PDB file of C-alpha atoms in Angstrom:
ATOM      1  CA  MET A1255      80.437 124.868  71.682  1.00 37.00           C
ATOM      2  CA  SER A1256      83.436 124.861  73.955  1.00 38.00           C
ATOM      3  CA  THR A1257      85.742 127.831  73.814  1.00 42.00           C
ATOM      4  CA  GLN A1258      89.438 127.820  74.594  1.00 42.00           C
ATOM      5  CA  HIS A1259      91.237 130.368  76.736  1.00 44.00           C
ATOM      6  CA  ASP A1260      94.784 131.074  77.743  1.00 43.00           C
ATOM      7  CA  PHE A1261      95.398 131.691  81.411  1.00 45.00           C
ATOM      8  CA  TRP A1262      98.461 132.005  83.578  1.00 43.00           C
ATOM      9  CA  ILE A1263      99.129 131.782  87.268  1.00 40.00           C
ATOM     10  CA  GLU A1264     102.004 133.599  88.882  1.00 37.00           C
ATOM     11  CA  HIS A1265     102.722 133.357  92.612  1.00 31.00           C
ATOM     12  CA  GLY A1266      99.134 132.444  93.365  1.00 35.00           C
ATOM     13  CA  SER A1267      97.311 134.990  91.164  1.00 34.00           C
ATOM     14  CA  ILE A1268      95.290 134.199  88.049  1.00 37.00           C
ATOM     15  CA  SER A1269      95.178 136.492  85.067  1.00 37.00           C
ATOM     16  CA  MET A1270      91.545 136.111  83.995  1.00 37.00           C
ATOM     17  CA  ASN A1271      88.287 134.595  85.235  1.00 38.00           C
ATOM     18  CA  CYS A1272      88.093 131.798  82.613  1.00 43.00           C
ATOM     19  CA  GLY A1273      84.460 131.174  83.562  1.00 43.00           C
ATOM     20  CA  LEU A1274      85.346 129.822  87.015  1.00 42.00           C
ATOM     21  CA  PRO A1275      83.111 130.470  90.034  1.00 42.00           C
ATOM     22  CA  PRO A1276      84.397 132.778  92.810  1.00 42.00           C
ATOM     23  CA  ALA A1277      85.171 129.773  95.039  1.00 42.00           C
ATOM     24  CA  GLY A1278      87.442 128.365  92.377  1.00 42.00           C
ATOM     25  CA  MET A1279      89.199 131.705  91.993  1.00 41.00           C
ATOM     26  CA  ARG A1280      89.788 131.969  95.755  1.00 41.00           C
ATOM     27  CA  ALA A1281      91.091 128.408  95.944  1.00 40.00           C
ATOM     28  CA  MET A1282      93.480 129.062  93.086  1.00 41.00           C
ATOM     29  CA  ARG A1283      94.829 132.164  94.773  1.00 40.00           C
ATOM     30  CA  ARG A1284      95.416 130.196  97.985  1.00 41.00           C
ATOM     31  CA  CYS A1285      97.547 127.619  96.153  1.00 43.00           C
ATOM     32  CA  GLY A1286     100.543 129.928  96.217  1.00 44.00           C
ATOM     33  CA  THR A1287     102.291 128.169  93.339  1.00 43.00           C
ATOM     34  CA  PRO A1288     106.022 128.978  93.400  1.00 43.00           C
ATOM     35  CA  ARG A1289     106.376 129.317  89.609  1.00 44.00           C
ATOM     36  CA  SER A1290     104.504 130.762  86.661  1.00 50.00           C
ATOM     37  CA  PHE A1291     102.293 128.555  84.517  1.00 56.00           C
ATOM     38  CA  ARG A1292     100.734 129.089  81.166  1.00 62.00           C
ATOM     39  CA  GLY A1293      97.910 126.802  80.229  1.00 66.00           C
ATOM     40  CA  LEU A1294      94.684 126.104  78.416  1.00 73.00           C
ATOM     41  CA  LEU A1295      91.137 125.906  79.681  1.00 73.00           C
ATOM     42  CA  SER A1296      88.593 124.387  77.315  1.00 75.00           C
ATOM     43  CA  GLY A1297      84.863 124.501  77.977  1.00 70.00           C
ATOM     44  CA  THR A1298      82.909 125.411  81.105  1.00 65.00           C
ATOM     45  CA  ARG A1299      80.693 123.547  83.523  1.00 61.00           C
ATOM     46  CA  ASP A1300      77.681 124.791  81.589  1.00 64.00           C
ATOM     47  CA  ASP A1301      79.022 123.055  78.476  1.00 68.00           C
ATOM     48  CA  GLY A1302      79.140 119.759  80.349  1.00 77.00           C
ATOM     49  CA  LEU A1303      82.876 119.159  79.977  1.00 86.00           C
ATOM     50  CA  LEU A1304      85.722 121.186  81.440  1.00 85.00           C
ATOM     51  CA  ARG A1305      89.357 120.546  80.520  1.00 86.00           C
ATOM     52  CA  ILE A1306      92.349 122.255  82.166  1.00 85.00           C
ATOM     53  CA  GLU A1307      96.034 121.769  81.481  1.00 81.00           C
ATOM     54  CA  PHE A1308      99.324 123.508  82.092  1.00 75.00           C
ATOM     55  CA  THR A1309     101.363 123.670  78.933  1.00 70.00           C
ATOM     56  CA  SER A1310     104.515 123.264  81.009  1.00 67.00           C
ATOM     57  CA  GLY A1311     103.199 120.031  82.543  1.00 72.00           C
ATOM     58  CA  ALA A1312     102.454 116.532  81.340  1.00 82.00           C
ATOM     59  CA  ILE A1313      98.919 116.038  82.653  1.00 88.00           C
ATOM     60  CA  THR A1314      95.424 117.226  81.747  1.00 90.00           C
ATOM     61  CA  LEU A1315      92.394 117.366  84.025  1.00 92.00           C
ATOM     62  CA  HIS A1316      88.926 116.599  82.637  1.00 92.00           C
ATOM     63  CA  GLN A1317      85.745 117.234  84.608  1.00 91.00           C
ATOM     64  CA  CYS A1318      82.040 116.710  83.910  1.00 90.00           C
ATOM     65  CA  PRO A1319      78.822 115.950  85.774  1.00 89.00           C
ATOM     66  CA  MET A1320      77.928 112.257  85.837  1.00 87.00           C
ATOM     67  CA  TRP A1321      74.946 112.738  83.531  1.00 88.00           C
ATOM     68  CA  THR A1322      77.228 113.921  80.700  1.00 87.00           C
ATOM     69  CA  ILE A1323      79.902 111.252  81.144  1.00 89.00           C
ATOM     70  CA  ASP A1324      79.253 109.971  77.600  1.00 89.00           C
ATOM     71  CA  GLU A1325      80.886 113.143  76.264  1.00 87.00           C
ATOM     72  CA  LEU A1326      83.888 112.593  78.526  1.00 89.00           C
ATOM     73  CA  LEU A1327      84.283 108.976  77.406  1.00 91.00           C
ATOM     74  CA  LEU A1328      84.634 110.131  73.767  1.00 90.00           C
ATOM     75  CA  GLN A1329      87.793 112.089  74.598  1.00 89.00           C
ATOM     76  CA  PRO A1330      90.817 110.447  72.895  1.00 90.00           C
ATOM     77  CA  ALA A1331      92.956 111.074  75.999  1.00 89.00           C
ATOM     78  CA  LEU A1332      90.836 108.613  77.993  1.00 91.00           C
ATOM     79  CA  LEU A1333      92.049 105.766  75.799  1.00 90.00           C
ATOM     80  CA  GLY A1334      95.261 105.948  77.847  1.00 89.00           C
ATOM     81  CA  PRO A1335      96.243 105.610  81.505  1.00 91.00           C
ATOM     82  CA  GLY A1336      95.377 107.951  84.333  1.00 92.00           C
ATOM     83  CA  LEU A1337      93.623 108.630  87.626  1.00 93.00           C
ATOM     84  CA  TYR A1338      89.981 109.360  88.330  1.00 94.00           C
ATOM     85  CA  ILE A1339      87.957 110.813  91.210  1.00 94.00           C
ATOM     86  CA  LEU A1340      84.198 110.262  91.516  1.00 93.00           C
ATOM     87  CA  VAL A1341      82.488 112.721  93.872  1.00 92.00           C
ATOM     88  CA  GLY A1342      78.915 112.386  95.087  1.00 89.00           C
ATOM     89  CA  MET A1343      76.372 112.450  97.883  1.00 89.00           C
ATOM     90  CA  GLY A1344      77.159 111.421 101.423  1.00 84.00           C
ATOM     91  CA  GLU A1345      75.758 108.242 102.918  1.00 81.00           C
ATOM     92  CA  ARG A1346      73.236 110.288 104.909  1.00 77.00           C
ATOM     93  CA  ALA A1347      71.557 113.573 104.107  1.00 72.00           C
ATOM     94  CA  SER A1348      73.532 115.356 106.842  1.00 69.00           C
ATOM     95  CA  SER A1349      76.929 113.815 106.059  1.00 78.00           C
ATOM     96  CA  ARG A1350      79.722 115.140 103.867  1.00 85.00           C
ATOM     97  CA  PRO A1351      80.030 114.198 100.187  1.00 88.00           C
ATOM     98  CA  ARG A1352      81.919 111.025  99.278  1.00 89.00           C
ATOM     99  CA  ALA A1353      84.797 110.530  96.837  1.00 91.00           C
ATOM    100  CA  LEU A1354      86.069 107.358  95.171  1.00 92.00           C
ATOM    101  CA  ILE A1355      89.671 107.526  93.912  1.00 92.00           C
ATOM    102  CA  GLY A1356      90.883 105.033  91.321  1.00 91.00           C
ATOM    103  CA  GLU A1357      93.442 104.501  88.592  1.00 91.00           C
ATOM    104  CA  GLY A1358      93.746 102.423  85.453  1.00 88.00           C
ATOM    105  CA  GLY A1359      95.720 101.732  82.330  1.00 89.00           C
ATOM    106  CA  LEU A1360      92.671 102.447  80.171  1.00 90.00           C
ATOM    107  CA  LEU A1361      90.461 105.104  81.744  1.00 91.00           C
ATOM    108  CA  GLN A1362      87.699 104.847  79.152  1.00 92.00           C
ATOM    109  CA  GLU A1363      87.105 101.189  80.004  1.00 92.00           C
ATOM    110  CA  ARG A1364      87.243 101.746  83.774  1.00 90.00           C
ATOM    111  CA  LEU A1365      84.908 104.765  83.783  1.00 92.00           C
ATOM    112  CA  THR A1366      82.466 103.068  81.416  1.00 92.00           C
ATOM    113  CA  ALA A1367      82.135 100.212  83.906  1.00 90.00           C
ATOM    114  CA  HIS A1368      81.700 102.642  86.809  1.00 90.00           C
ATOM    115  CA  SER A1369      78.996 104.622  84.972  1.00 88.00           C
ATOM    116  CA  THR A1370      76.728 101.537  84.901  1.00 87.00           C
ATOM    117  CA  ASP A1371      77.525 100.298  88.416  1.00 87.00           C
ATOM    118  CA  PRO A1372      74.414 100.646  90.622  1.00 86.00           C
ATOM    119  CA  ARG A1373      76.629 100.859  93.728  1.00 85.00           C
ATOM    120  CA  LEU A1374      77.933 104.199  92.411  1.00 87.00           C
ATOM    121  CA  ASP A1375      74.550 105.827  91.901  1.00 87.00           C
ATOM    122  CA  PHE A1376      75.568 108.460  94.482  1.00 88.00           C
ATOM    123  CA  VAL A1377      78.156 110.016  92.097  1.00 90.00           C
ATOM    124  CA  TRP A1378      77.379 113.423  90.607  1.00 90.00           C
ATOM    125  CA  ASP A1379      80.804 114.630  89.435  1.00 91.00           C
ATOM    126  CA  VAL A1380      83.613 112.924  87.510  1.00 92.00           C
ATOM    127  CA  VAL A1381      87.222 114.096  87.373  1.00 93.00           C
ATOM    128  CA  ALA A1382      89.774 112.286  85.200  1.00 94.00           C
ATOM    129  CA  VAL A1383      93.506 113.040  85.038  1.00 94.00           C
ATOM    130  CA  THR A1384      95.366 111.850  81.961  1.00 92.00           C
ATOM    131  CA  GLY A1385      99.047 111.920  81.092  1.00 87.00           C
ATOM    132  CA  PRO A1386     100.197 109.056  78.874  1.00 82.00           C
ATOM    133  CA  ARG A1387     103.836 110.173  78.955  1.00 81.00           C
ATOM    134  CA  VAL A1388     104.106 109.996  82.741  1.00 83.00           C
ATOM    135  CA  MET A1389     101.343 107.706  84.016  1.00 85.00           C
ATOM    136  CA  CYS A1390     103.118 104.364  84.363  1.00 86.00           C
ATOM    137  CA  GLU A1391     101.477 101.814  86.667  1.00 86.00           C
ATOM    138  CA  THR A1392     103.745 102.428  89.653  1.00 86.00           C
ATOM    139  CA  ILE A1393     103.362 106.204  89.514  1.00 88.00           C
ATOM    140  CA  ARG A1394      99.583 105.867  89.214  1.00 89.00           C
ATOM    141  CA  LEU A1395      99.458 103.656  92.300  1.00 87.00           C
ATOM    142  CA  ILE A1396     101.651 106.040  94.305  1.00 88.00           C
ATOM    143  CA  MET A1397      99.474 109.003  93.310  1.00 89.00           C
ATOM    144  CA  GLN A1398      96.226 107.144  94.012  1.00 89.00           C
ATOM    145  CA  ARG A1399      97.347 106.367  97.554  1.00 86.00           C
ATOM    146  CA  ARG A1400      98.639 109.912  98.030  1.00 85.00           C
ATOM    147  CA  LEU A1401      95.262 111.309  96.953  1.00 88.00           C
ATOM    148  CA  ILE A1402      93.321 108.949  99.230  1.00 86.00           C
ATOM    149  CA  ASP A1403      95.549 109.985 102.123  1.00 81.00           C
ATOM    150  CA  GLU A1404      95.389 113.681 101.320  1.00 82.00           C
ATOM    151  CA  ILE A1405      91.639 113.841 100.780  1.00 84.00           C
ATOM    152  CA  ARG A1406      90.904 111.799 103.898  1.00 80.00           C
ATOM    153  CA  HIS A1407      93.040 113.956 106.206  1.00 78.00           C
ATOM    154  CA  HIS A1408      92.845 117.388 104.556  1.00 77.00           C
ATOM    155  CA  GLY A1409      89.863 117.468 102.183  1.00 76.00           C
ATOM    156  CA  CYS A1410      86.176 118.344 102.406  1.00 81.00           C
ATOM    157  CA  VAL A1411      84.788 114.895 101.522  1.00 86.00           C
ATOM    158  CA  ASP A1412      84.837 111.353 102.907  1.00 86.00           C
ATOM    159  CA  ILE A1413      86.600 108.473 101.142  1.00 87.00           C
ATOM    160  CA  ALA A1414      84.307 105.839  99.587  1.00 85.00           C
ATOM    161  CA  ASN A1415      87.070 103.382  98.639  1.00 82.00           C
ATOM    162  CA  ARG A1416      86.397  99.953 100.122  1.00 70.00           C
ATOM    163  CA  HIS A1417      90.015  99.489 101.210  1.00 62.00           C
ATOM    164  CA  ASP A1418      92.376 101.862 102.926  1.00 55.00           C
ATOM    165  CA  ALA A1419      95.411 103.333 101.198  1.00 51.00           C
ATOM    166  CA  GLU A1420      97.959 100.626 101.820  1.00 52.00           C
ATOM    167  CA  ARG A1421     101.697 101.049 101.427  1.00 55.00           C
ATOM    168  CA  HIS A1422     103.096 101.373  97.923  1.00 59.00           C
ATOM    169  CA  SER A1423     106.443 100.310  96.536  1.00 63.00           C
ATOM    170  CA  GLY A1424     108.467 101.942  93.818  1.00 70.00           C
ATOM    171  CA  SER A1425     111.862 103.260  92.925  1.00 77.00           C
ATOM    172  CA  GLU A1426     113.160 106.633  94.044  1.00 79.00           C
ATOM    173  CA  PHE A1427     112.597 107.862  90.484  1.00 84.00           C
ATOM    174  CA  ASP A1428     108.912 106.838  90.633  1.00 85.00           C
ATOM    175  CA  ARG A1429     108.364 108.576  93.969  1.00 84.00           C
ATOM    176  CA  VAL A1430     110.051 111.799  92.825  1.00 85.00           C
ATOM    177  CA  ALA A1431     108.077 111.763  89.559  1.00 87.00           C
ATOM    178  CA  ALA A1432     104.819 111.236  91.477  1.00 88.00           C
ATOM    179  CA  ASP A1433     105.658 114.170  93.783  1.00 86.00           C
ATOM    180  CA  GLU A1434     106.285 116.463  90.804  1.00 86.00           C
ATOM    181  CA  ILE A1435     103.037 115.430  89.111  1.00 88.00           C
ATOM    182  CA  MET A1436     101.135 116.012  92.360  1.00 87.00           C
ATOM    183  CA  CYS A1437     102.519 119.565  92.463  1.00 84.00           C
ATOM    184  CA  ASP A1438     100.871 120.222  89.086  1.00 83.00           C
ATOM    185  CA  LEU A1439      97.709 118.265  89.891  1.00 87.00           C
ATOM    186  CA  ARG A1440      96.949 119.980  93.182  1.00 86.00           C
ATOM    187  CA  PRO A1441      96.200 123.465  91.737  1.00 82.00           C
ATOM    188  CA  LEU A1442      94.184 121.901  88.900  1.00 86.00           C
ATOM    189  CA  LEU A1443      91.998 120.121  91.449  1.00 87.00           C
ATOM    190  CA  CYS A1444      91.696 123.378  93.387  1.00 82.00           C
ATOM    191  CA  LEU A1445      90.266 124.935  90.236  1.00 80.00           C
ATOM    192  CA  ALA A1446      87.921 122.065  89.454  1.00 82.00           C
ATOM    193  CA  ILE A1447      86.631 121.170  92.944  1.00 84.00           C
ATOM    194  CA  PRO A1448      87.704 123.724  95.563  1.00 82.00           C
ATOM    195  CA  GLY A1449      88.470 122.138  98.915  1.00 82.00           C
ATOM    196  CA  LEU A1450      88.844 118.576  97.622  1.00 85.00           C
ATOM    197  CA  VAL A1451      92.574 118.514  98.370  1.00 83.00           C
ATOM    198  CA  SER A1452      94.974 120.573 100.400  1.00 73.00           C
ATOM    199  CA  THR A1453      96.173 123.744  98.700  1.00 67.00           C
ATOM    200  CA  VAL A1454      99.722 123.045  99.823  1.00 69.00           C
ATOM    201  CA  GLU A1455     101.807 119.919 100.324  1.00 69.00           C
ATOM    202  CA  PRO A1456     100.150 118.337 103.391  1.00 67.00           C
ATOM    203  CA  VAL A1457     101.880 116.564 106.222  1.00 61.00           C
ATOM    204  CA  VAL A1458     100.696 112.946 105.965  1.00 58.00           C
ATOM    205  CA  VAL A1459     101.113 110.584 108.900  1.00 55.00           C
ATOM    206  CA  PRO A1460     103.288 107.616 107.865  1.00 54.00           C
ATOM    207  CA  ILE A1461     101.536 104.258 107.520  1.00 50.00           C
ATOM    208  CA  GLY A1462     103.665 102.800 110.321  1.00 50.00           C
ATOM    209  CA  ALA A1463     102.506 105.477 112.773  1.00 53.00           C
ATOM    210  CA  ARG A1464      98.780 104.894 112.231  1.00 53.00           C
ATOM    211  CA  THR A1465      96.453 102.650 114.179  1.00 55.00           C
ATOM    212  CA  PRO A1466      96.520  99.355 112.261  1.00 53.00           C
ATOM    213  CA  SER A1467      93.198  98.263 110.746  1.00 56.00           C
ATOM    214  CA  PRO A1468      91.924  94.771 111.589  1.00 57.00           C
ATOM    215  CA  PRO A1469      91.591  92.202 108.812  1.00 61.00           C
ATOM    216  CA  ARG A1470      88.729  92.787 106.405  1.00 56.00           C
ATOM    217  CA  GLY A1471      85.293  92.022 107.811  1.00 54.00           C
ATOM    218  CA  VAL A1472      86.512  91.810 111.420  1.00 60.00           C
ATOM    219  CA  ASP A1473      85.467  94.027 114.313  1.00 58.00           C
ATOM    220  CA  GLN A1474      88.485  93.753 116.596  1.00 54.00           C
ATOM    221  CA  ALA A1475      86.506  95.110 119.563  1.00 57.00           C
ATOM    222  CA  ALA A1476      83.643  92.604 119.148  1.00 59.00           C
ATOM    223  CA  PRO A1477      83.332  89.917 121.866  1.00 63.00           C
ATOM    224  CA  THR A1478      83.282  87.100 119.265  1.00 74.00           C
ATOM    225  CA  TRP A1479      86.688  85.597 118.519  1.00 81.00           C
ATOM    226  CA  THR A1480      87.703  84.718 114.949  1.00 85.00           C
ATOM    227  CA  LYS A1481      90.678  82.638 113.858  1.00 88.00           C
ATOM    228  CA  HIS A1482      93.075  83.869 111.149  1.00 89.00           C
ATOM    229  CA  GLU A1483      96.193  82.668 109.357  1.00 89.00           C
ATOM    230  CA  LEU A1484      99.227  84.615 108.117  1.00 89.00           C
ATOM    231  CA  ARG A1485     101.720  83.133 105.631  1.00 88.00           C
ATOM    232  CA  TYR A1486     104.863  85.153 104.952  1.00 86.00           C
ATOM    233  CA  ARG A1487     108.149  83.910 103.433  1.00 84.00           C
ATOM    234  CA  GLY A1488     107.794  80.435 104.917  1.00 85.00           C
ATOM    235  CA  ALA A1489     106.323  81.559 108.230  1.00 89.00           C
ATOM    236  CA  ASN A1490     102.869  80.201 109.063  1.00 91.00           C
ATOM    237  CA  ALA A1491     101.084  81.765 112.032  1.00 92.00           C
ATOM    238  CA  ILE A1492      97.604  81.258 113.507  1.00 92.00           C
ATOM    239  CA  ALA A1493      95.968  83.937 115.660  1.00 91.00           C
ATOM    240  CA  SER A1494      92.608  84.572 117.302  1.00 89.00           C
ATOM    241  CA  ILE A1495      91.283  88.127 117.054  1.00 85.00           C
ATOM    242  CA  GLY A1496      88.547  89.568 119.242  1.00 80.00           C
ATOM    243  CA  GLY A1497      87.782  91.429 122.444  1.00 72.00           C
ATOM    244  CA  GLY A1498      90.268  94.135 121.505  1.00 74.00           C
ATOM    245  CA  SER A1499      93.233  91.703 121.522  1.00 81.00           C
ATOM    246  CA  THR A1500      95.107  89.389 119.176  1.00 88.00           C
ATOM    247  CA  ILE A1501      96.388  86.056 120.517  1.00 89.00           C
ATOM    248  CA  LEU A1502      99.090  84.150 118.647  1.00 91.00           C
ATOM    249  CA  HIS A1503      98.722  80.384 118.930  1.00 93.00           C
ATOM    250  CA  PRO A1504     101.488  77.961 119.983  1.00 91.00           C
ATOM    251  CA  GLY A1505     102.968  76.032 117.067  1.00 92.00           C
ATOM    252  CA  SER A1506     103.009  79.147 114.868  1.00 92.00           C
ATOM    253  CA  THR A1507     106.250  79.691 112.976  1.00 92.00           C
ATOM    254  CA  ILE A1508     107.641  83.220 112.647  1.00 90.00           C
ATOM    255  CA  ILE A1509     110.553  84.884 110.853  1.00 89.00           C
ATOM    256  CA  GLY A1510     113.742  84.470 112.885  1.00 87.00           C
ATOM    257  CA  ALA A1511     115.569  87.631 111.777  1.00 85.00           C
ATOM    258  CA  VAL A1512     114.343  90.892 113.316  1.00 83.00           C
ATOM    259  CA  GLN A1513     114.456  94.349 111.697  1.00 77.00           C
ATOM    260  CA  PRO A1514     116.380  97.022 113.669  1.00 71.00           C
ATOM    261  CA  SER A1515     113.076  98.726 114.462  1.00 62.00           C
ATOM    262  CA  PRO A1516     110.675  98.808 116.204  1.00 70.00           C
ATOM    263  CA  ARG A1517     112.611  98.553 119.447  1.00 78.00           C
ATOM    264  CA  TRP A1518     109.785  96.859 121.366  1.00 82.00           C
ATOM    265  CA  LEU A1519     109.933  93.891 119.011  1.00 85.00           C
ATOM    266  CA  ILE A1520     113.625  93.224 119.711  1.00 85.00           C
ATOM    267  CA  VAL A1521     113.010  93.441 123.469  1.00 86.00           C
ATOM    268  CA  GLN A1522     109.990  91.121 123.367  1.00 88.00           C
ATOM    269  CA  ARG A1523     111.699  88.536 121.145  1.00 88.00           C
ATOM    270  CA  SER A1524     114.733  88.491 123.472  1.00 88.00           C
ATOM    271  CA  ARG A1525     112.594  88.085 126.578  1.00 89.00           C
ATOM    272  CA  LEU A1526     110.575  85.228 125.082  1.00 90.00           C
ATOM    273  CA  ALA A1527     113.757  83.470 123.936  1.00 87.00           C
ATOM    274  CA  VAL A1528     115.221  83.689 127.464  1.00 87.00           C
ATOM    275  CA  ASP A1529     111.976  82.257 128.892  1.00 87.00           C
ATOM    276  CA  GLY A1530     112.221  79.327 126.482  1.00 87.00           C
ATOM    277  CA  LEU A1531     109.026  80.198 124.593  1.00 89.00           C
ATOM    278  CA  LEU A1532     110.735  80.356 121.181  1.00 89.00           C
ATOM    279  CA  GLU A1533     112.616  77.521 119.480  1.00 88.00           C
ATOM    280  CA  ASP A1534     114.441  77.091 116.161  1.00 85.00           C
ATOM    281  CA  VAL A1535     112.827  74.811 113.612  1.00 81.00           C
ATOM    282  CA  GLY A1536     116.099  73.667 112.055  1.00 79.00           C
ATOM    283  CA  ASP A1537     116.713  75.799 108.973  1.00 76.00           C
ATOM    284  CA  GLY A1538     117.822  78.982 110.754  1.00 77.00           C
ATOM    285  CA  ARG A1539     115.208  81.161 109.061  1.00 87.00           C
ATOM    286  CA  LEU A1540     112.176  80.374 111.187  1.00 90.00           C
ATOM    287  CA  VAL A1541     111.339  80.212 114.880  1.00 90.00           C
ATOM    288  CA  ARG A1542     108.448  78.282 116.469  1.00 92.00           C
ATOM    289  CA  VAL A1543     106.240  79.765 119.188  1.00 92.00           C
ATOM    290  CA  LYS A1544     105.670  77.390 122.152  1.00 90.00           C
ATOM    291  CA  SER A1545     102.963  79.297 124.043  1.00 89.00           C
ATOM    292  CA  PHE A1546     100.021  81.637 123.564  1.00 92.00           C
ATOM    293  CA  ILE A1547     101.195  85.275 123.165  1.00 90.00           C
ATOM    294  CA  THR A1548      98.777  88.190 123.512  1.00 90.00           C
ATOM    295  CA  PHE A1549      99.164  91.469 121.571  1.00 88.00           C
ATOM    296  CA  LYS A1550      97.310  94.751 121.961  1.00 83.00           C
ATOM    297  CA  SER A1551      96.611  94.991 118.226  1.00 82.00           C
ATOM    298  CA  VAL A1552      96.683  92.892 115.085  1.00 84.00           C
ATOM    299  CA  GLY A1553      99.393  95.245 113.782  1.00 83.00           C
ATOM    300  CA  ASP A1554     101.731  94.300 116.658  1.00 86.00           C
ATOM    301  CA  ALA A1555     101.077  90.610 116.005  1.00 88.00           C
ATOM    302  CA  THR A1556     101.871  91.108 112.306  1.00 88.00           C
ATOM    303  CA  SER A1557     105.211  92.768 113.133  1.00 86.00           C
ATOM    304  CA  PHE A1558     106.035  89.964 115.570  1.00 90.00           C
ATOM    305  CA  VAL A1559     105.427  87.262 112.954  1.00 90.00           C
ATOM    306  CA  THR A1560     107.247  89.030 110.098  1.00 88.00           C
ATOM    307  CA  GLY A1561     110.184  90.252 112.172  1.00 87.00           C
ATOM    308  CA  GLY A1562     109.155  93.892 111.754  1.00 83.00           C
ATOM    309  CA  ALA A1563     108.711  93.815 107.967  1.00 79.00           C
ATOM    310  CA  SER A1564     106.351  96.366 106.419  1.00 68.00           C
ATOM    311  CA  LEU A1565     103.193  94.370 105.745  1.00 69.00           C
ATOM    312  CA  SER A1566      99.531  95.330 105.754  1.00 69.00           C
ATOM    313  CA  ALA A1567      97.824  93.688 108.728  1.00 70.00           C
ATOM    314  CA  ARG A1568      94.489  94.294 107.051  1.00 68.00           C
ATOM    315  CA  LEU A1569      95.391  92.237 104.002  1.00 70.00           C
ATOM    316  CA  ALA A1570      97.841  89.713 105.451  1.00 78.00           C
ATOM    317  CA  TRP A1571      95.591  87.771 107.852  1.00 83.00           C
ATOM    318  CA  MET A1572      93.159  85.400 106.154  1.00 85.00           C
ATOM    319  CA  LEU A1573      90.009  84.253 107.935  1.00 83.00           C
ATOM    320  CA  LEU A1574      89.867  80.499 108.641  1.00 82.00           C
ATOM    321  CA  ASP A1575      86.631  78.552 108.440  1.00 66.00           C
ATOM    322  CA  ASP A1576      87.179  76.528 111.618  1.00 55.00           C
ATOM    323  CA  THR A1577      86.468  79.384 114.010  1.00 45.00           C
TER     324      THR A1577
END
C-alpha cells in the first residue's frame, strides 16, 4: 500500500528522507533550487510505483520498473498528454545505459505500445511526466528536444532515439513555458534517476553550431557515392554525397534570396555569380546552378540551396533510386 508524504526543498536541502536512496538525496541537494517547494511523494520503489509532484507546479512525475508498467498504465493521469523516458541496458555489457525520450497526446496509448515492442526489450525503468494543463503539443516537442540534448551532453546515459533532436518551432510564449516547466522537472528527475540530467540549467550548443548529420542511412565518409534530392519552396536540387564531400549538380535550382548569415554563403554566392555560374530562371525567386559545386559537408550544401534557411540536412535530402 502506497503511503503519502509531505516534503519540502529550500535552497537545495530536503526536509525528510521520503524513502529515497542516498544517491537521490545527494542529487537533490546539488540541484540548488532558488525557491522553496512543497510537494507530495506517493509510494516507493519497493511498491513498484513512485509519484512525485510539487504542489506549486503543474506537472507530476511517475516512475516504475518496466515489469510493473501495468500499474502505471492504470493511473488516470496517463490518459492525458505528457513526456516519457525509458531507461535500460546499454548496447554492450560494458557500455552506458540507454534512454529513449518521447512525448504524446495520450501517454497510456503510447506506453502500452512500447511495453510490447520487442525492440525495447532493453528497458528496465519507465518515467512518465504528466501535466494536462500545460502539456500542449508544441511545449511537449520543445521539452522532448531539450531533454534529448541535455541527456546526451550532460547525462549519464546514451540516447536511444533513432533520430537526432532536430530544431523545434514555437512562439515565445511556448519557449518560456517550456523553460519554466523544465525548471520544475529537472529536480524531480534528479530525485527519480540521479545523474540522468544536469542538476542546473546546462549550456547547450545551438543546432547551427553543430556538425551537421548526413541524410538518414548515409555514411558521408564512405567511398560509395549516393545521389539525393532536396525540394524547398520551389527549389529543386540534386547532389551526390560520398567520400567526405557533397557535390551539387548543374541544373539544380536554389533559392535566390540569401539570409544575412552565415557570411560565407553571401561571399560564395557573389563569387559564383561573378564567374557566371549562377543564372536567374525568370521568376526572380530561384537561381539555376550551371556547374558542379563541391561542399565540405551536406549541411553547407543545404544552406547554399535554401539561402541560409534553418533546415535539417538530415531530413531534407531524399535518396534517389538512380544512384
